[in-house]
Structure formats: structure tokens, C-alpha cells
PDB file of N, CA and C in Angstrom:
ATOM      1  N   UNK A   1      -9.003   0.220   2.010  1.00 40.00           N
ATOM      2  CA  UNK A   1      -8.607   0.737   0.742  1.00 40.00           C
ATOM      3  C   UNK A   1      -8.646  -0.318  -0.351  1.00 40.00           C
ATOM      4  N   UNK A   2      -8.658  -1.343   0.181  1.00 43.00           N
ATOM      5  CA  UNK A   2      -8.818  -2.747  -1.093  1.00 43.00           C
ATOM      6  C   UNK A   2      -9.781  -2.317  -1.932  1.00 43.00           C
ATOM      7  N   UNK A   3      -9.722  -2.550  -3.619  1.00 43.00           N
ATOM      8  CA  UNK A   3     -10.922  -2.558  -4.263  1.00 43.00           C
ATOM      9  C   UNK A   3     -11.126  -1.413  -4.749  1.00 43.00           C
ATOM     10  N   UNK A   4     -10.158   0.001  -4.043  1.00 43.00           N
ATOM     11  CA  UNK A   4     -10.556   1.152  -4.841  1.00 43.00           C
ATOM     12  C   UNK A   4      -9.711   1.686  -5.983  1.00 43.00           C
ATOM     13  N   UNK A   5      -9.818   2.692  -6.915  1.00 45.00           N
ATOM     14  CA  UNK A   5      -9.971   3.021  -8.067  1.00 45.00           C
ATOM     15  C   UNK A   5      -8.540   3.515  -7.764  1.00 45.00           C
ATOM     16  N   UNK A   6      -6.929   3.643  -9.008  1.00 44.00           N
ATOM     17  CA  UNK A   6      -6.521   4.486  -9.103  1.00 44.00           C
ATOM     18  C   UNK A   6      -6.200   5.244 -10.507  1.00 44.00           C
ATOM     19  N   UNK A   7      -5.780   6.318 -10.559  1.00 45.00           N
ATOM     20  CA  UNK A   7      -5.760   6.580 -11.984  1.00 45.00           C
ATOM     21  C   UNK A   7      -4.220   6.831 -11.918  1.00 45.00           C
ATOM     22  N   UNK A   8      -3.626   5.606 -13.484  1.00 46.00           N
ATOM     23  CA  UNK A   8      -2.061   5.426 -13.803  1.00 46.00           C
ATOM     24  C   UNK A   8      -2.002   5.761 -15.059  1.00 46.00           C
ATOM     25  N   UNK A   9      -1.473   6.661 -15.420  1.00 46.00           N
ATOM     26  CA  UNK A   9      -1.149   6.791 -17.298  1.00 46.00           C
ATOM     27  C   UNK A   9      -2.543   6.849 -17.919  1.00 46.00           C
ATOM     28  N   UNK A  10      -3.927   7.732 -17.135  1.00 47.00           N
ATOM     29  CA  UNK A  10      -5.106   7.667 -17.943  1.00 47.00           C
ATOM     30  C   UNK A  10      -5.698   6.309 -17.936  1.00 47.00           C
ATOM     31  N   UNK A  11      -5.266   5.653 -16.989  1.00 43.00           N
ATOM     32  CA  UNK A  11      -6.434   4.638 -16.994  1.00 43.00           C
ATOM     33  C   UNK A  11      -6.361   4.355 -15.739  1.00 43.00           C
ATOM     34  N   UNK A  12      -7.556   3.599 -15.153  1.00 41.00           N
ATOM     35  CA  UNK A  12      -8.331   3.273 -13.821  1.00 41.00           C
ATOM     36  C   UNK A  12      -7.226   1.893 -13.402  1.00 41.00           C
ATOM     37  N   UNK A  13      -6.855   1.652 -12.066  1.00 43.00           N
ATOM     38  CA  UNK A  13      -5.990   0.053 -11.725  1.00 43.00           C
ATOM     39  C   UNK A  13      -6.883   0.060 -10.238  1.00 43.00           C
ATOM     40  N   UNK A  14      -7.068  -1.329 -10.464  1.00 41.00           N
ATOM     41  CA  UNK A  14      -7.064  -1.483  -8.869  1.00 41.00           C
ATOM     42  C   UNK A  14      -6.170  -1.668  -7.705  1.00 41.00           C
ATOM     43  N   UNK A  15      -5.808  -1.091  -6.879  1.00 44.00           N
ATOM     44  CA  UNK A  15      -5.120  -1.449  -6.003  1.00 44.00           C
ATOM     45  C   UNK A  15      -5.043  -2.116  -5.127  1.00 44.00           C
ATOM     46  N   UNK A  16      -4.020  -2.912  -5.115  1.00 43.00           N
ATOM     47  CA  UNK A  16      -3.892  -4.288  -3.939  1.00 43.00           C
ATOM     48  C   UNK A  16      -3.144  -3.818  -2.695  1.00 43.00           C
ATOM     49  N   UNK A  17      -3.341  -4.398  -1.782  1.00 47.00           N
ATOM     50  CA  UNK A  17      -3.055  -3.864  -0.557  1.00 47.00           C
ATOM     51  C   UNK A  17      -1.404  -5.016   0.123  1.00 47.00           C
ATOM     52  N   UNK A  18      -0.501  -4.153   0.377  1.00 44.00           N
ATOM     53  CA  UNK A  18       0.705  -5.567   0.168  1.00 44.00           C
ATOM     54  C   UNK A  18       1.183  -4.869   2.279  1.00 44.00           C
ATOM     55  N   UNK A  19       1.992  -5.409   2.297  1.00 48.00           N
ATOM     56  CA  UNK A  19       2.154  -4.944   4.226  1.00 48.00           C
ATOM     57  C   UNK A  19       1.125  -5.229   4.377  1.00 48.00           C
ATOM     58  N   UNK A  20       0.594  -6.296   4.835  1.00 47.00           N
ATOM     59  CA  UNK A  20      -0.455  -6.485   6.094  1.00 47.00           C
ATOM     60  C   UNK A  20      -1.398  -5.532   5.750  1.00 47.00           C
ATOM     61  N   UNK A  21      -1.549  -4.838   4.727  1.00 47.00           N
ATOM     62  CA  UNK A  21      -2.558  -3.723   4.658  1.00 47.00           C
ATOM     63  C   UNK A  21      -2.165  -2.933   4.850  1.00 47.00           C
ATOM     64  N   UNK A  22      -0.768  -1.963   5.317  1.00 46.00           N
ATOM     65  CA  UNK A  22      -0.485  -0.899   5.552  1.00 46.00           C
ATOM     66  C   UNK A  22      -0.551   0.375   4.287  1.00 46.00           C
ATOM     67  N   UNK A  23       0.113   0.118   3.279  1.00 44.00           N
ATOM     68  CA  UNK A  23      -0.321   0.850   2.423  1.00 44.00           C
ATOM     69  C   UNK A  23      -0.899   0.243   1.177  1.00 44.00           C
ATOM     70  N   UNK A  24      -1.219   0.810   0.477  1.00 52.00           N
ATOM     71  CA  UNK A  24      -1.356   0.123  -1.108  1.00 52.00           C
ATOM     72  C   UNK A  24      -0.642   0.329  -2.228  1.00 52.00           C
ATOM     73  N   UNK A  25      -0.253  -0.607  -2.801  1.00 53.00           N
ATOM     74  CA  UNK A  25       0.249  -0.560  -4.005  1.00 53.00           C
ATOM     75  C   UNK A  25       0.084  -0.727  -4.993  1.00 53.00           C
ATOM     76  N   UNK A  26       0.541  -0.550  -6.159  1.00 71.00           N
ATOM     77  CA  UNK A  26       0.245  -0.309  -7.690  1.00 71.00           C
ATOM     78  C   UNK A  26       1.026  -1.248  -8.419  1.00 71.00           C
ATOM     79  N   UNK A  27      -0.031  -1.411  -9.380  1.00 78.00           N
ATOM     80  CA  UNK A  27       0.902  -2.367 -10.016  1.00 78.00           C
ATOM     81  C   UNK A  27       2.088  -2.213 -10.966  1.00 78.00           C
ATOM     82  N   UNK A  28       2.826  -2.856 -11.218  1.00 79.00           N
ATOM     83  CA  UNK A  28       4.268  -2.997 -11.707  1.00 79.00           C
ATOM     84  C   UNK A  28       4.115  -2.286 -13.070  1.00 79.00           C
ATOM     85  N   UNK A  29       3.294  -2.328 -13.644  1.00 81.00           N
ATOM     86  CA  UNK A  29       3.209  -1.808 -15.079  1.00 81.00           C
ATOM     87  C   UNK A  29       3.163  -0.204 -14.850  1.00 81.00           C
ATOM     88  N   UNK A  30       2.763   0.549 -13.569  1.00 83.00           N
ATOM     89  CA  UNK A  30       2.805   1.871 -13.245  1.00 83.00           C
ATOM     90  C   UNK A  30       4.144   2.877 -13.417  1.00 83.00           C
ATOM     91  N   UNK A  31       5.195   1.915 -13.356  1.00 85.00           N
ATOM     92  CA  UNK A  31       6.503   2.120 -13.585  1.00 85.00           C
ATOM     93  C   UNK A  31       6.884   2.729 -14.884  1.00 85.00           C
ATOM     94  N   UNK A  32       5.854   2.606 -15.584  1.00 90.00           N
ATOM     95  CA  UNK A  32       6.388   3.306 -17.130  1.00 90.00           C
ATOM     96  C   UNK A  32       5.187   4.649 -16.936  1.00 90.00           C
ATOM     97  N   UNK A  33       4.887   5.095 -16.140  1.00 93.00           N
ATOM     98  CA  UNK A  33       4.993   6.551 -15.573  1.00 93.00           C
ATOM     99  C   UNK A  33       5.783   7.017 -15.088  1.00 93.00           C
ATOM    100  N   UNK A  34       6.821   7.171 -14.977  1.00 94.00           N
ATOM    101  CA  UNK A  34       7.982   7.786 -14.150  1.00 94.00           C
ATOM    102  C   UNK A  34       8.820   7.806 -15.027  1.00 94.00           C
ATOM    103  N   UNK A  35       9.724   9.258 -15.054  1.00 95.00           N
ATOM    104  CA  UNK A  35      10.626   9.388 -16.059  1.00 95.00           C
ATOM    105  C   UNK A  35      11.807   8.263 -15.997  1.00 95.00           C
ATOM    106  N   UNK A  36      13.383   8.554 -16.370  1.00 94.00           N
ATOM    107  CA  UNK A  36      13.938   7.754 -16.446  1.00 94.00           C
ATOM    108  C   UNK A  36      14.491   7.777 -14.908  1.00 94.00           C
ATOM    109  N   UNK A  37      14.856   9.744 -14.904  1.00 94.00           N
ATOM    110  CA  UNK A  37      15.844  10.169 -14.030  1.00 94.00           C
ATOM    111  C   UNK A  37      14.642   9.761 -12.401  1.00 94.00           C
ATOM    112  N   UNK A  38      13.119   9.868 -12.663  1.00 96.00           N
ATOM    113  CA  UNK A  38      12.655   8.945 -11.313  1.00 96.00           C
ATOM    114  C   UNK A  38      12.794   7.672 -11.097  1.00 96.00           C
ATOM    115  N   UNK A  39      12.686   7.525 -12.168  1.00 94.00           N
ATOM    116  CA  UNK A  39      13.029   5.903 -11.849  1.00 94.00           C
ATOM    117  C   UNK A  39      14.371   5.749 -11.206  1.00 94.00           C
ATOM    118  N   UNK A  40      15.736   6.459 -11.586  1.00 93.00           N
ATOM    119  CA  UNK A  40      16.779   5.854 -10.730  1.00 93.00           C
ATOM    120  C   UNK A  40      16.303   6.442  -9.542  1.00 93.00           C
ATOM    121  N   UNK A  41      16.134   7.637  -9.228  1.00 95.00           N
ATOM    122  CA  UNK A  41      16.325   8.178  -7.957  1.00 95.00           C
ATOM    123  C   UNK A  41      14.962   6.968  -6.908  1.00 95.00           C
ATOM    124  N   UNK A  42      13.919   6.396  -7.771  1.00 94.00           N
ATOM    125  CA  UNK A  42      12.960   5.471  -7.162  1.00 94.00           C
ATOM    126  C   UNK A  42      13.947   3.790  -6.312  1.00 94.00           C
ATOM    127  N   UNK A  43      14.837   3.841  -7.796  1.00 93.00           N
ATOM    128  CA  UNK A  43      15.595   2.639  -7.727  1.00 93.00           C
ATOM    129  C   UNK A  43      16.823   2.773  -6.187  1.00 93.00           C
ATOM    130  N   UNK A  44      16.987   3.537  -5.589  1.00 93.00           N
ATOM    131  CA  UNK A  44      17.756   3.682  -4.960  1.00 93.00           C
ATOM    132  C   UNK A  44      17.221   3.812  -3.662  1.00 93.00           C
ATOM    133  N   UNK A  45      15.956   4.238  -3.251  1.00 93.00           N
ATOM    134  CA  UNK A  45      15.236   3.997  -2.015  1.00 93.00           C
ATOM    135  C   UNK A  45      15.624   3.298  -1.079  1.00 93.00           C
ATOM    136  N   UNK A  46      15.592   2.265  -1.571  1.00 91.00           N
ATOM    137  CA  UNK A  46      15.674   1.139  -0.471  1.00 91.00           C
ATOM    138  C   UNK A  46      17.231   1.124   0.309  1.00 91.00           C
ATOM    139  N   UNK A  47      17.852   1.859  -0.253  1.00 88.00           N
ATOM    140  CA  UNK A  47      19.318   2.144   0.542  1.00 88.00           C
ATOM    141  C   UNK A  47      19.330   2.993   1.856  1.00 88.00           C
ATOM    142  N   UNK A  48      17.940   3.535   2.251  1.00 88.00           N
ATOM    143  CA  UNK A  48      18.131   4.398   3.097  1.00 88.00           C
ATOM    144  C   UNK A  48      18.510   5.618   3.614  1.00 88.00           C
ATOM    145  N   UNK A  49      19.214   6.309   2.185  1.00 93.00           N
ATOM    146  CA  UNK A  49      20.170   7.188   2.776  1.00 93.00           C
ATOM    147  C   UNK A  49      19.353   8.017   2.262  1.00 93.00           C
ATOM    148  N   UNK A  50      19.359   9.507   3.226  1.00 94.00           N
ATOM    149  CA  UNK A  50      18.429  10.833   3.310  1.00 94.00           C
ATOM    150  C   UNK A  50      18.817  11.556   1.631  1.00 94.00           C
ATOM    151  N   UNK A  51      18.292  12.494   1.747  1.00 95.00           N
ATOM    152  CA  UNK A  51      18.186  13.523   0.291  1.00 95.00           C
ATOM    153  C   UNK A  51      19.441  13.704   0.081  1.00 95.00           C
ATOM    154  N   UNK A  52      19.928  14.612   0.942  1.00 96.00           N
ATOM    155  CA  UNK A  52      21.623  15.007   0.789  1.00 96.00           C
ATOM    156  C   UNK A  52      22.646  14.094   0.144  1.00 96.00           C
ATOM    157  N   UNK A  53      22.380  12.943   0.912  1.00 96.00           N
ATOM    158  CA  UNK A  53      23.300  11.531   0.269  1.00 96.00           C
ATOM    159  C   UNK A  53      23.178  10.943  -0.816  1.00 96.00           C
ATOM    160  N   UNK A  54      21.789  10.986  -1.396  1.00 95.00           N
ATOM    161  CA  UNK A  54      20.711  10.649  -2.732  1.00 95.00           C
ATOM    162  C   UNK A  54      21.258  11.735  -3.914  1.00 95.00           C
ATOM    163  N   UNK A  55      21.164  12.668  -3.794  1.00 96.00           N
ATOM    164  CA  UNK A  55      21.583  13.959  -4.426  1.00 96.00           C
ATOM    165  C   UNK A  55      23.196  14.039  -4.935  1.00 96.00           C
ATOM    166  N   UNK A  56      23.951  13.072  -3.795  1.00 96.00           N
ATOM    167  CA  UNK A  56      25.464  13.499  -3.971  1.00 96.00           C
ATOM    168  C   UNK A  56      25.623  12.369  -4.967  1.00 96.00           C
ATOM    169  N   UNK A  57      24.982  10.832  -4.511  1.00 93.00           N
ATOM    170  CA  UNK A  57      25.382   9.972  -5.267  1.00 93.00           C
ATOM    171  C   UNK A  57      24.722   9.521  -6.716  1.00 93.00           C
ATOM    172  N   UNK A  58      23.686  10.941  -7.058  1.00 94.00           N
ATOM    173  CA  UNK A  58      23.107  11.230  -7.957  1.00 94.00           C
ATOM    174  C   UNK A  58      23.504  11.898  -8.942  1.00 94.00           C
ATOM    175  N   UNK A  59      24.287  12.873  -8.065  1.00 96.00           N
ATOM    176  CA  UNK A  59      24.636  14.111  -9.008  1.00 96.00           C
ATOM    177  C   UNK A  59      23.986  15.441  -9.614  1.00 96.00           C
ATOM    178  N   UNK A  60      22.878  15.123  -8.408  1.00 96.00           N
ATOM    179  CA  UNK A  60      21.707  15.999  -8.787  1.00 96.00           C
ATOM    180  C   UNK A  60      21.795  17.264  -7.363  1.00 96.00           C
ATOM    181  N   UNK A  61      20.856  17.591  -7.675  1.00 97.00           N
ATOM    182  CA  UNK A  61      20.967  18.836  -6.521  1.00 97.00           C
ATOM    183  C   UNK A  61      19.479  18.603  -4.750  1.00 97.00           C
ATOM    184  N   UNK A  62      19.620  18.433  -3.977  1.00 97.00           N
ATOM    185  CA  UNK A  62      19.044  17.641  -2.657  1.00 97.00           C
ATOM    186  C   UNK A  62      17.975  18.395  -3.155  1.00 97.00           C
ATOM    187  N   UNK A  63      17.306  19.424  -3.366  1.00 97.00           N
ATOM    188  CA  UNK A  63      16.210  20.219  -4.022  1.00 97.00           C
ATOM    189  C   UNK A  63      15.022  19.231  -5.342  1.00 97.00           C
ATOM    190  N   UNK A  64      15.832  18.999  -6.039  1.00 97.00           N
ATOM    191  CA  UNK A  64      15.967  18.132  -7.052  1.00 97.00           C
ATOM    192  C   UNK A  64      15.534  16.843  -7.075  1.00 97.00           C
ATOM    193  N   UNK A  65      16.158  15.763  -5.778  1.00 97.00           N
ATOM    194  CA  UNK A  65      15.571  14.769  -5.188  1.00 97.00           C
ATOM    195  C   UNK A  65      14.210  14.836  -4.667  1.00 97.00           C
ATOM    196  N   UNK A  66      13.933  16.082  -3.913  1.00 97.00           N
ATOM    197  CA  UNK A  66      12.706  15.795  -3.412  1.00 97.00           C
ATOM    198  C   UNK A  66      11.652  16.322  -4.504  1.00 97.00           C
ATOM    199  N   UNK A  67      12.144  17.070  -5.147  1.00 97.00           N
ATOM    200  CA  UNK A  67      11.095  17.040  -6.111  1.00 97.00           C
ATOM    201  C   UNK A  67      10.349  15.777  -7.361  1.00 97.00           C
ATOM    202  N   UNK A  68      11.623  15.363  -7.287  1.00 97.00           N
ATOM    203  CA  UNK A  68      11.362  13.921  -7.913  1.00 97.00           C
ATOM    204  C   UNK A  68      10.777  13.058  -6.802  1.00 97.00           C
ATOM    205  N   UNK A  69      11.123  13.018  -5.540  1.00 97.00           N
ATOM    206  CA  UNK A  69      10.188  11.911  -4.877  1.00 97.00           C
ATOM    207  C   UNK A  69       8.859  12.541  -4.689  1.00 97.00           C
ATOM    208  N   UNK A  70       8.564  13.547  -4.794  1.00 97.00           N
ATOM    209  CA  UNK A  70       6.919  14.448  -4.820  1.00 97.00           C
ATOM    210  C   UNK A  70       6.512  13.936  -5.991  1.00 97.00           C
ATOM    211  N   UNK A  71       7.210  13.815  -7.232  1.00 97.00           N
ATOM    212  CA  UNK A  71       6.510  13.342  -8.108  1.00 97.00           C
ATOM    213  C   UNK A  71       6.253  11.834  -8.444  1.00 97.00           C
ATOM    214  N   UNK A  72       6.843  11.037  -7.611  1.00 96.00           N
ATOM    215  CA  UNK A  72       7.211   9.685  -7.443  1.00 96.00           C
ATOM    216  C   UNK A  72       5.743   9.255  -6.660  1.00 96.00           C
ATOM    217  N   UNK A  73       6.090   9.946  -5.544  1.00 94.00           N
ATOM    218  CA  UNK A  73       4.711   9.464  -4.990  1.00 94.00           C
ATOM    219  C   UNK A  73       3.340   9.891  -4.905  1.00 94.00           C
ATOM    220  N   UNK A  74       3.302  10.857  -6.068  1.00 94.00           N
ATOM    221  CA  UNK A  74       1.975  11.491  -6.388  1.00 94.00           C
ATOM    222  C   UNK A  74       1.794  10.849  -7.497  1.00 94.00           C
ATOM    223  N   UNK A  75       2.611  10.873  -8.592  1.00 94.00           N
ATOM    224  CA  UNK A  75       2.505   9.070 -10.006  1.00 94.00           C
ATOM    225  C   UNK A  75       2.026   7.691  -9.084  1.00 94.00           C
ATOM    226  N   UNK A  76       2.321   7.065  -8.539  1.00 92.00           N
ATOM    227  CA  UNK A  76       2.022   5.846  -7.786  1.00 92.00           C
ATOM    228  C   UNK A  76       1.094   5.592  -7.083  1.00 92.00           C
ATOM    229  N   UNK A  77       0.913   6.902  -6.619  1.00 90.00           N
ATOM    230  CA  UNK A  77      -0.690   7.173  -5.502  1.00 90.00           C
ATOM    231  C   UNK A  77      -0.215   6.576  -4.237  1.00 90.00           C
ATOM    232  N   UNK A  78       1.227   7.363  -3.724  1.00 91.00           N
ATOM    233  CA  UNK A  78       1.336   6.428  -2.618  1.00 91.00           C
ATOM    234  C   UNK A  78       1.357   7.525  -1.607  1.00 91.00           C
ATOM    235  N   UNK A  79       1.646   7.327  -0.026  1.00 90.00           N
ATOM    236  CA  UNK A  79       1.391   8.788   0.447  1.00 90.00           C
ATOM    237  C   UNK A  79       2.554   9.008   1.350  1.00 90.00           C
ATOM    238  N   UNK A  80       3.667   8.337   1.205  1.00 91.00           N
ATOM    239  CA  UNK A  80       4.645   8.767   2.025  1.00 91.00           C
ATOM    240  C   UNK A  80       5.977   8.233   1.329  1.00 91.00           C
ATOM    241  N   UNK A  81       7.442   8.858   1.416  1.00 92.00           N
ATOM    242  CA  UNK A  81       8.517   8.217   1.474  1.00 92.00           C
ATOM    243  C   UNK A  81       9.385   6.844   1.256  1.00 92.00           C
ATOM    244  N   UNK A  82       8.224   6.850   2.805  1.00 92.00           N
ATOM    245  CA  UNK A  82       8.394   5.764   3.006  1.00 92.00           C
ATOM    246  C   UNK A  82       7.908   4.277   2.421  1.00 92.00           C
ATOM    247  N   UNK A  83       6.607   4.390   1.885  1.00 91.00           N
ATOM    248  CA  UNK A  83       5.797   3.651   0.894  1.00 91.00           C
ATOM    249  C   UNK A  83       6.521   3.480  -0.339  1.00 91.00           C
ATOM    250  N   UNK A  84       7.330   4.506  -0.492  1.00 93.00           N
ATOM    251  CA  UNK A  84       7.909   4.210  -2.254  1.00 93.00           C
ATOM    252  C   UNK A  84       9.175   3.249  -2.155  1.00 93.00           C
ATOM    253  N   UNK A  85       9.976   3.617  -0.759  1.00 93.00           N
ATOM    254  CA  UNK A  85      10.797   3.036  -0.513  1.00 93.00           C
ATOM    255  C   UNK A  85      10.993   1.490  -0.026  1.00 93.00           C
ATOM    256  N   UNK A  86       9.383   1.295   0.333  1.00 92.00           N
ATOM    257  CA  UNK A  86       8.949  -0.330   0.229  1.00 92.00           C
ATOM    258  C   UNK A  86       9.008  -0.700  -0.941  1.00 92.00           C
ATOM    259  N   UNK A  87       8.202  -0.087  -1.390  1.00 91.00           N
ATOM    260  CA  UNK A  87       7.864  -0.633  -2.734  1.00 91.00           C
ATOM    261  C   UNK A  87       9.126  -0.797  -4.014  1.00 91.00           C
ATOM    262  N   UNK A  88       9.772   0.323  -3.494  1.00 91.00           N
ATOM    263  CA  UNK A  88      10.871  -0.107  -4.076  1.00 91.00           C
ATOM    264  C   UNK A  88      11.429  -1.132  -4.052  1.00 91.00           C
ATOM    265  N   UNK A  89      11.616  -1.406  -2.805  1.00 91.00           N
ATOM    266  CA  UNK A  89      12.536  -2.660  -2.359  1.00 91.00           C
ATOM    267  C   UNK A  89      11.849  -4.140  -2.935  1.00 91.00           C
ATOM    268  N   UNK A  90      10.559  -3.662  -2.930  1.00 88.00           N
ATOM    269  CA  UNK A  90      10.049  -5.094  -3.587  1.00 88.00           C
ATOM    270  C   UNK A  90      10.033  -5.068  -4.948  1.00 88.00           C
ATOM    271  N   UNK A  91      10.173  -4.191  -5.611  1.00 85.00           N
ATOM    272  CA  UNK A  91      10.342  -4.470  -7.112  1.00 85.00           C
ATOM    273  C   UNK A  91      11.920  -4.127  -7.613  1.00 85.00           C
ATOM    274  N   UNK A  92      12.632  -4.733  -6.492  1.00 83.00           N
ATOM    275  CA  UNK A  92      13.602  -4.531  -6.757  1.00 83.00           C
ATOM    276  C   UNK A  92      14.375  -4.499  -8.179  1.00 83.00           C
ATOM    277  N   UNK A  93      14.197  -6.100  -8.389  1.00 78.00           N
ATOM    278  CA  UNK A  93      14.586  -6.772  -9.410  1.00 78.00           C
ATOM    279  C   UNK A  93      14.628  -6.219 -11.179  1.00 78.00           C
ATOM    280  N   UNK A  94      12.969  -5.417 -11.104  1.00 74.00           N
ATOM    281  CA  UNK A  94      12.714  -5.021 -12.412  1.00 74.00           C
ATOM    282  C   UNK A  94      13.234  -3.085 -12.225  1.00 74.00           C
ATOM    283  N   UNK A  95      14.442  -2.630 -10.929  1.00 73.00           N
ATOM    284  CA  UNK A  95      14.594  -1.289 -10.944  1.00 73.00           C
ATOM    285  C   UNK A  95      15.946  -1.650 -11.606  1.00 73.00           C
ATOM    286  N   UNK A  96      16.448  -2.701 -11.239  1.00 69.00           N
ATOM    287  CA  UNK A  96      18.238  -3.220 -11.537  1.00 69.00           C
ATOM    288  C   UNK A  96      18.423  -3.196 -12.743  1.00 69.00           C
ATOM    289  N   UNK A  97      19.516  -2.662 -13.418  1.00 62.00           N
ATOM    290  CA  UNK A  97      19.903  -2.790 -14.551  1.00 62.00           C
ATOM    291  C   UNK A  97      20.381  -3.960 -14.866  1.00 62.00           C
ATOM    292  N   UNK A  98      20.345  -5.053 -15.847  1.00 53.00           N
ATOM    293  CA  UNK A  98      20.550  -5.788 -16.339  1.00 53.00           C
ATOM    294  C   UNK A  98      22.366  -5.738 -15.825  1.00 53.00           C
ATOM    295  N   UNK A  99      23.125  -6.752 -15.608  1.00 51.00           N
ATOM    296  CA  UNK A  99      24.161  -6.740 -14.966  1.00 51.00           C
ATOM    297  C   UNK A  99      25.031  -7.000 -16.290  1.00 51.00           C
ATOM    298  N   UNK A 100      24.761  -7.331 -17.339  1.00 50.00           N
ATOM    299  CA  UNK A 100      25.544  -7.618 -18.673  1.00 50.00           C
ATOM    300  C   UNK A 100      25.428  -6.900 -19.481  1.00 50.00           C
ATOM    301  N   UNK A 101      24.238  -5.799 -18.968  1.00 46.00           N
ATOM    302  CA  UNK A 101      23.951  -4.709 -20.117  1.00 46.00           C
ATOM    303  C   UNK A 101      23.066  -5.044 -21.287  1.00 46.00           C
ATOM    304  N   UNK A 102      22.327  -6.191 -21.010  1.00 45.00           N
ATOM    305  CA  UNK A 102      21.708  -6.308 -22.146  1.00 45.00           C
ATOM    306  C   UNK A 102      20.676  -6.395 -21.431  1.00 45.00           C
ATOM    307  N   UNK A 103      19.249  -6.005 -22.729  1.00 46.00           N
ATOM    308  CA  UNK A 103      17.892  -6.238 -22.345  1.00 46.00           C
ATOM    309  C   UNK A 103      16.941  -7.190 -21.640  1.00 46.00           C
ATOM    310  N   UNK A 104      16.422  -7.510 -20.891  1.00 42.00           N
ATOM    311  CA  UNK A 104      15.697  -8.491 -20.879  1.00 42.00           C
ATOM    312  C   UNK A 104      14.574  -8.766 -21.462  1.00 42.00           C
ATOM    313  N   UNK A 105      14.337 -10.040 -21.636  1.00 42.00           N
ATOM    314  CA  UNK A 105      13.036 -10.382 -22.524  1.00 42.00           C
ATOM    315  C   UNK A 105      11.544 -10.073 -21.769  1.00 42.00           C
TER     316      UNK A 105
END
């Protein structure tokens, strides 16, 4: 999959391959495709916990979650769950809210 085409926000990215090659990922700037409310529910992945638990500590409805992760990983071009939830974890840093509340540069 190295080297091939994806389409992010109307334009073409290449995708780099991160796991040993297991899946591919997108680059960091792809993130300003995803609404706000995906982005938290993206930001929270890496915790592990199923829809039901996502939903409660969301405030959203478990229906709701997965529809946002359908759209999570059809924006990203990724093909499982589980892929977003890597990927989450590695971009951790830029899912975290600023801990003082202010912007970063």
C-alpha cells in the first residue's frame, strides 16, 4: 500500500505506512476533516472502552458513536476500529486539549 493515492478534504496525500506496515496512515493535517464532536469521540479511542461506555462518557447515544466512528474511518481511509484507535493513540498529543486552556502556537 506504500505510495498510493488518498483523497483528504479534495485533495490527493500519500500514504505512509506506520505498524510494521500493518495499516496506513494519513497524515496529521487530515484531522481538520472531522467534525469537532469526531474528533472527541476519535480522541478517546485509545482508552479502549466499547460503544456503550464511549456513548455514556460522551453523552451521546451508543447508535451515535458508531456512526461517528463510520465516519471517522471512512474520512481517514482507514479500515477498521481498530486502526483509528492506533492512530489515535499516536497523535495523541495534538487530540489533548491544551491543559491551561489556551491555544497552542
Amino acid at each position: 500500500m506504500h505510495g498510493d493515492r488518498l483523497q483528504v478534504g479534495g485533495r490527493a496525500e500519500k500514504r505512509r505506512e506506520i505498524g510494521g506496515g500493518r495499516f496506513a496512515s494519513v497524515e496529521r493535517s487530515a484531522l481538520g476533516v472531522l467534525t469537532p464532536r469526531e474528533l472527541e469521540v476519535f480522541s478517546v479511542l485509545p482508552d479502549g472502552e466499547g460503544n456503550r461506555e464511549l456513548a455514556r462518557r460522551l453523552g451521546i447515544a451508543e447508535r451515535t458513536v458508531k456512526a461517528h466512528l463510520t465516519s471517522i474511518t471512512r474520512k481517514l481511509g482507514l479500515r477498521s476500529r481498530v486502526e483509528a484507535a492506533l492512530l489515535s493513540a499516536e497523535w495523541s498529543d495534538e487530540l489533548r486539549p491544551d491543559p491551561k486552556g489556551l491555544d497552542r502556537p
